[in-house]
Coordinates of C-alpha atoms and ligand atoms in Angstrom, one line a residue:
S536 CA -75.0 1.9 24.6
D537 CA -74.7 5.7 22.9
Y538 CA -71.5 7.9 23.7
L539 CA -70.6 9.9 26.5
W540 CA -71.2 13.6 24.8
F541 CA -69.1 16.2 26.3
E542 CA -68.7 19.8 24.6
G543 CA -69.9 18.5 20.9
I544 CA -67.7 15.9 21.2
P545 CA -68.8 11.8 21.1
F546 CA -66.7 10.1 23.7
P547 CA -66.6 6.4 24.3
I548 CA -68.8 6.1 27.6
I549 CA -67.3 2.8 30.1
K550 CA -63.9 4.4 30.5
Y551 CA -64.5 7.9 30.7
E552 CA -66.5 10.2 32.5
K553 CA -67.5 13.9 32.1
E554 CA -65.5 14.9 35.3
I555 CA -62.3 13.3 34.5
I556 CA -62.3 14.7 31.0
E557 CA -62.5 17.8 32.2
K558 CA -60.3 17.3 35.5
S559 CA -57.7 16.6 32.6
C560 CA -58.2 19.5 30.7
D561 CA -57.8 21.5 33.2
K562 CA -55.8 20.4 36.1
F563 CA -53.0 17.9 34.6
V564 CA -50.0 18.7 35.2
F565 CA -47.1 18.0 32.5
R566 CA -43.1 17.5 33.3
D567 CA -40.5 18.2 30.9
E568 CA -39.7 14.3 31.0
D569 CA -42.9 13.2 30.0
I570 CA -43.6 11.1 25.9
V571 CA -46.9 11.4 24.8
I572 CA -48.3 9.0 22.3
L573 CA -51.3 11.1 20.8
T574 CA -53.5 9.6 17.8
Y575 CA -57.0 9.3 16.6
P576 CA -58.1 5.8 17.9
K577 CA -57.3 3.4 15.2
S578 CA -54.3 4.8 14.0
G579 CA -51.8 2.6 15.0
T580 CA -51.8 3.8 19.1
N581 CA -50.9 0.8 20.4
W582 CA -48.2 -0.1 18.0
M583 CA -46.4 3.2 18.7
K584 CA -46.8 2.4 22.6
E585 CA -45.1 -0.8 22.0
I586 CA -42.7 0.3 20.2
V587 CA -41.7 3.5 22.6
C588 CA -42.1 0.7 25.9
L589 CA -39.2 -1.5 23.5
I590 CA -36.9 1.5 23.1
Q591 CA -37.1 2.3 27.0
T592 CA -35.7 -1.3 27.8
K593 CA -33.7 -1.1 25.0
G594 CA -35.1 -4.3 23.3
D595 CA -35.9 -6.2 26.4
P596 CA -38.7 -7.4 26.5
S597 CA -39.8 -8.3 30.2
W598 CA -41.9 -5.2 31.1
I599 CA -44.1 -5.6 27.6
Q600 CA -44.8 -9.6 28.8
S601 CA -45.9 -8.3 32.2
V602 CA -47.5 -5.2 32.3
P603 CA -51.0 -4.7 30.4
I604 CA -50.2 -1.9 27.8
W605 CA -52.8 0.1 29.4
D606 CA -51.1 0.3 32.5
R607 CA -47.7 1.1 30.4
S608 CA -49.0 4.1 28.9
P609 CA -52.2 5.3 30.8
W610 CA -54.7 7.7 29.3
I611 CA -54.6 11.0 30.4
E612 CA -58.4 11.4 29.7
S613 CA -59.5 8.0 31.5
Q614 CA -60.4 7.3 35.5
R615 CA -57.4 4.8 36.3
G616 CA -55.0 6.2 33.5
Y617 CA -55.2 9.2 34.9
Q618 CA -54.8 8.3 38.8
L619 CA -52.2 5.8 37.5
L620 CA -50.0 9.1 36.1
I621 CA -50.7 11.7 38.5
N622 CA -48.9 9.1 41.4
K623 CA -46.1 8.4 39.1
E624 CA -42.5 9.2 40.0
G625 CA -39.9 9.4 37.4
P626 CA -40.4 9.6 33.5
R627 CA -44.1 9.3 32.4
L628 CA -45.4 7.6 29.1
I629 CA -49.0 8.9 28.3
S630 CA -51.2 8.1 25.7
S631 CA -54.1 10.5 24.9
H632 CA -56.3 10.6 22.1
L633 CA -58.0 14.1 23.0
P634 CA -58.7 16.8 20.6
F635 CA -56.4 19.4 20.5
H636 CA -58.4 22.0 22.7
F637 CA -59.0 19.8 25.1
F638 CA -55.2 19.1 25.4
P639 CA -54.4 20.4 28.8
K640 CA -52.8 23.5 28.4
S641 CA -50.2 22.8 30.7
F642 CA -48.3 21.1 28.2
F643 CA -47.9 24.0 26.0
S644 CA -45.3 25.2 29.0
S645 CA -43.3 22.1 29.2
K646 CA -41.1 20.2 27.3
A647 CA -43.0 17.2 27.1
K648 CA -42.7 15.9 23.8
I649 CA -45.5 14.3 21.8
I650 CA -45.3 12.0 19.1
Y651 CA -48.4 12.1 17.0
V652 CA -49.5 9.0 14.2
I653 CA -51.7 10.1 11.5
R654 CA -52.7 6.9 9.3
N655 CA -55.2 7.4 6.3
P656 CA -58.7 8.0 7.3
R657 CA -60.1 5.4 5.0
D658 CA -58.1 2.5 7.0
V659 CA -58.8 4.1 10.2
L660 CA -62.7 3.9 9.1
V661 CA -63.1 0.6 8.4
S662 CA -60.2 -0.5 11.6
G663 CA -62.9 1.4 13.8
Y664 CA -66.0 -0.2 12.2
F665 CA -64.7 -3.8 13.1
F666 CA -63.2 -2.7 16.2
W667 CA -65.9 -0.7 18.1
R668 CA -68.9 -2.5 17.2
K669 CA -67.2 -5.3 19.3
T670 CA -66.9 -2.8 22.6
K671 CA -69.8 -1.7 24.9
Y672 CA -68.5 2.0 25.0
V673 CA -70.3 3.4 22.2
K674 CA -73.2 3.7 19.8
I675 CA -73.2 0.5 17.3
P676 CA -73.7 0.9 13.7
E677 CA -76.0 -1.5 12.1
S678 CA -73.6 -1.1 9.0
L679 CA -70.5 0.6 7.3
T680 CA -72.7 2.1 5.4
T681 CA -74.3 3.5 8.3
Y682 CA -70.6 3.7 10.3
F683 CA -69.6 5.7 7.0
E684 CA -72.0 8.4 7.6
W685 CA -71.3 8.8 10.7
F686 CA -67.3 9.3 10.5
L687 CA -67.6 11.7 7.7
K688 CA -69.9 13.5 10.1
G689 CA -67.8 13.2 13.2
N690 CA -70.4 11.3 15.1
V691 CA -67.9 8.6 16.1
A692 CA -65.6 8.0 19.3
Y693 CA -63.5 11.4 19.8
G694 CA -65.3 13.4 16.8
S695 CA -64.0 14.0 13.3
W696 CA -60.8 12.5 12.3
F697 CA -60.9 15.9 9.9
E698 CA -61.0 18.2 13.2
H699 CA -58.6 16.3 14.9
T700 CA -56.3 15.9 12.3
R701 CA -55.8 19.4 11.1
A702 CA -55.9 21.2 14.7
W703 CA -52.7 18.8 15.8
L704 CA -50.9 19.3 12.8
S705 CA -50.9 22.5 13.3
M706 CA -48.1 21.8 15.7
R707 CA -46.3 20.0 13.2
E708 CA -43.1 22.4 13.0
R709 CA -42.3 22.3 16.9
D710 CA -39.7 20.7 17.9
N711 CA -41.0 18.7 20.5
F712 CA -44.1 17.7 18.4
L713 CA -42.8 14.4 16.0
L714 CA -45.1 13.2 13.2
L715 CA -45.2 9.7 11.8
S716 CA -47.8 7.7 9.9
Y717 CA -48.8 4.3 10.2
E718 CA -47.7 4.4 6.5
D719 CA -44.3 5.2 6.8
I720 CA -43.6 2.9 10.1
K721 CA -45.2 0.2 8.0
K722 CA -43.2 0.6 4.9
D723 CA -39.9 1.1 7.1
T724 CA -40.2 0.6 10.4
K725 CA -36.5 0.3 11.7
S726 CA -35.5 4.0 9.9
T727 CA -38.8 4.8 12.0
I728 CA -37.7 3.2 15.5
K729 CA -33.9 5.2 14.8
K730 CA -36.2 8.4 13.8
I731 CA -38.2 8.3 17.2
C732 CA -34.7 7.5 18.9
D733 CA -33.3 10.7 17.7
F734 CA -36.5 12.4 18.7
L735 CA -36.2 10.9 22.7
G736 CA -32.6 11.6 22.5
K737 CA -32.4 7.6 23.4
K738 CA -29.4 5.6 21.4
L739 CA -29.5 2.0 20.7
E740 CA -26.7 -0.6 19.8
P741 CA -27.8 -2.4 16.7
N742 CA -29.1 -5.6 18.5
E743 CA -30.9 -3.6 20.7
L744 CA -32.6 -2.0 17.8
D745 CA -33.6 -5.4 16.5
M746 CA -34.9 -6.6 19.5
V747 CA -37.6 -3.4 19.6
L748 CA -38.5 -4.6 15.6
Q749 CA -38.7 -8.0 16.8
Y750 CA -40.8 -7.6 19.5
S751 CA -43.0 -4.8 18.3
S752 CA -44.2 -6.9 15.2
F753 CA -47.2 -7.6 14.6
Q754 CA -46.9 -11.3 15.3
A755 CA -45.4 -10.9 18.2
M756 CA -47.6 -8.3 19.5
K757 CA -51.0 -11.2 18.9
E758 CA -49.2 -13.3 21.1
N759 CA -48.0 -10.9 23.8
K760 CA -51.1 -11.1 25.8
M761 CA -50.4 -8.3 27.6
S762 CA -50.7 -6.1 24.1
N763 CA -53.2 -8.2 22.5
F764 CA -56.4 -7.3 24.4
S765 CA -57.1 -10.6 25.5
L766 CA -57.4 -9.5 29.0
I767 CA -60.0 -6.8 28.0
T768 CA -62.8 -7.8 30.8
K769 CA -66.5 -8.9 29.5
D770 CA -68.0 -5.8 31.1
A771 CA -66.0 -3.8 27.9
A772 CA -66.5 -6.0 25.2
H773 CA -68.9 -8.8 23.8
N774 CA -66.0 -11.5 22.6
G775 CA -62.8 -9.9 23.2
L776 CA -61.3 -7.0 21.2
D777 CA -59.2 -7.9 18.3
I778 CA -56.8 -5.5 18.0
L779 CA -54.5 -6.6 16.2
R780 CA -57.4 -7.6 13.3
K781 CA -55.0 -7.3 9.8
G782 CA -52.6 -4.3 9.8
M783 CA -52.2 -3.6 6.8
T784 CA -52.9 -0.7 4.6
G785 CA -55.1 0.2 2.0
D786 CA -58.0 -2.5 3.6
W787 CA -60.5 0.2 2.7
K788 CA -60.6 -1.1 -0.7
N789 CA -61.8 -3.9 0.2
H790 CA -65.3 -2.4 1.9
F791 CA -65.6 1.1 0.1
T792 CA -68.1 1.2 -2.7
V793 CA -67.1 3.6 -5.6
A794 CA -69.6 6.0 -4.6
Q795 CA -68.2 5.8 -1.0
A796 CA -64.1 5.9 -2.3
E797 CA -65.7 9.4 -4.3
A798 CA -67.5 11.0 -1.7
F799 CA -64.8 10.5 0.9
D800 CA -62.1 11.7 -1.6
K801 CA -64.3 14.6 -2.1
V802 CA -64.6 15.5 1.7
F803 CA -61.2 14.8 2.2
Q804 CA -59.9 17.5 -0.1
E805 CA -62.6 19.9 1.0
K806 CA -61.4 19.5 4.7
M807 CA -58.0 18.8 4.5
A808 CA -57.1 21.7 1.8
G809 CA -53.8 23.7 2.5
F810 CA -51.9 21.3 3.9
P811 CA -48.6 20.5 1.9
P812 CA -48.7 17.6 -0.8
G813 CA -46.7 15.0 0.9
L814 CA -47.8 15.3 4.1
F815 CA -50.0 12.2 3.8
P816 CA -47.9 9.6 2.4
W817 CA -51.6 7.6 1.2
E818 CA -53.2 10.4 -0.7
Ligands
A3P1890 P1 -56.4 -2.7 11.5 O1 -58.1 -2.7 12.2 O2 -56.4 -2.3 10.2 O3 -55.8 -4.3 11.3 P2 -55.0 1.4 17.3 O4 -53.9 0.8 18.3 O5 -54.9 2.7 17.4 O6 -56.3 1.0 18.1 O7 -54.8 0.9 15.8 C1 -55.0 -0.4 15.7 C2 -54.6 -0.6 14.0 O8 -53.0 -0.5 14.3 C3 -55.1 -2.2 14.0 O9 -55.1 -2.0 12.4 C4 -54.0 -2.9 14.1 O10 -53.8 -4.5 13.5 C5 -53.0 -2.0 13.9 N1 -51.6 -2.7 14.9 C6 -51.6 -2.7 15.9 N2 -50.1 -3.2 16.3 C7 -49.5 -3.3 14.6 C8 -48.4 -4.0 14.6 N3 -47.4 -4.2 15.2 N4 -48.2 -4.2 13.0 C9 -49.1 -3.7 12.0 N5 -50.3 -2.9 12.4 C10 -50.6 -3.0 13.7

């Protein structure tokens, strides 16, 4: 299949319909107590979802072990997610990959909170290459070299990483916006969980914090069938989706050629110029 092109952005085709993306952009009404996990795909979205779900239950794993991850924190831009969200009473956990300019405008006049997770785009590229090709949602590249070219042009799911990230980072000084990186979460998961608790105004006892840590680990998520995507149906994926593939930083070094690494550096420097040094922990 090909992408669903909507206003110049390629969307994965099965989950989304033009009308629902339009509707979500225009009509979705945010509430002050909403929490949004926002990412460019393959940046650690599901990891963050698991952590935030566990914070909500103070480390009790019964919710994450009984409800599929996509229903615990539904996608605003998917048909199913949108319906679940508008009918949900009480506090909502919401996921989105939407580019900034598509995001529902009601957010900006609410006190809803966004957790935005960034990741080294080189690792995002490699993770995406291995993930998307197993789905039936997108146009399949014949090789990593092809995908590499598409990625730099922004002709991959949700468009350009550079545009997505630049635009969302413009929000980074706001009180209701928490910027995290996959690399920092990986380096010190416990401190990150504490940071998220502070941001959300939650207090956890030390043993509760330990449970959040334990149940959101790579291994625990891999074994949790509500989180490891083993429930994905045949109409969406060919042979099951390996969402928990390697879970490491720097895997791109195993896949890029020297020329590709250089080409990527050049584009990164050009497109991300102007941001303070230190914002991107992998650089
Ligand atoms: P890799 O493909 O590099 O292994 P997303 O949820 O945005 O699709 O991101 C998926 C990436 O996050 C995958 O990267 C996956 O392994 C990684 N990931 C998911 N859960 C994780 C965890 N608990 N610890 C470390 N990495 C995790």
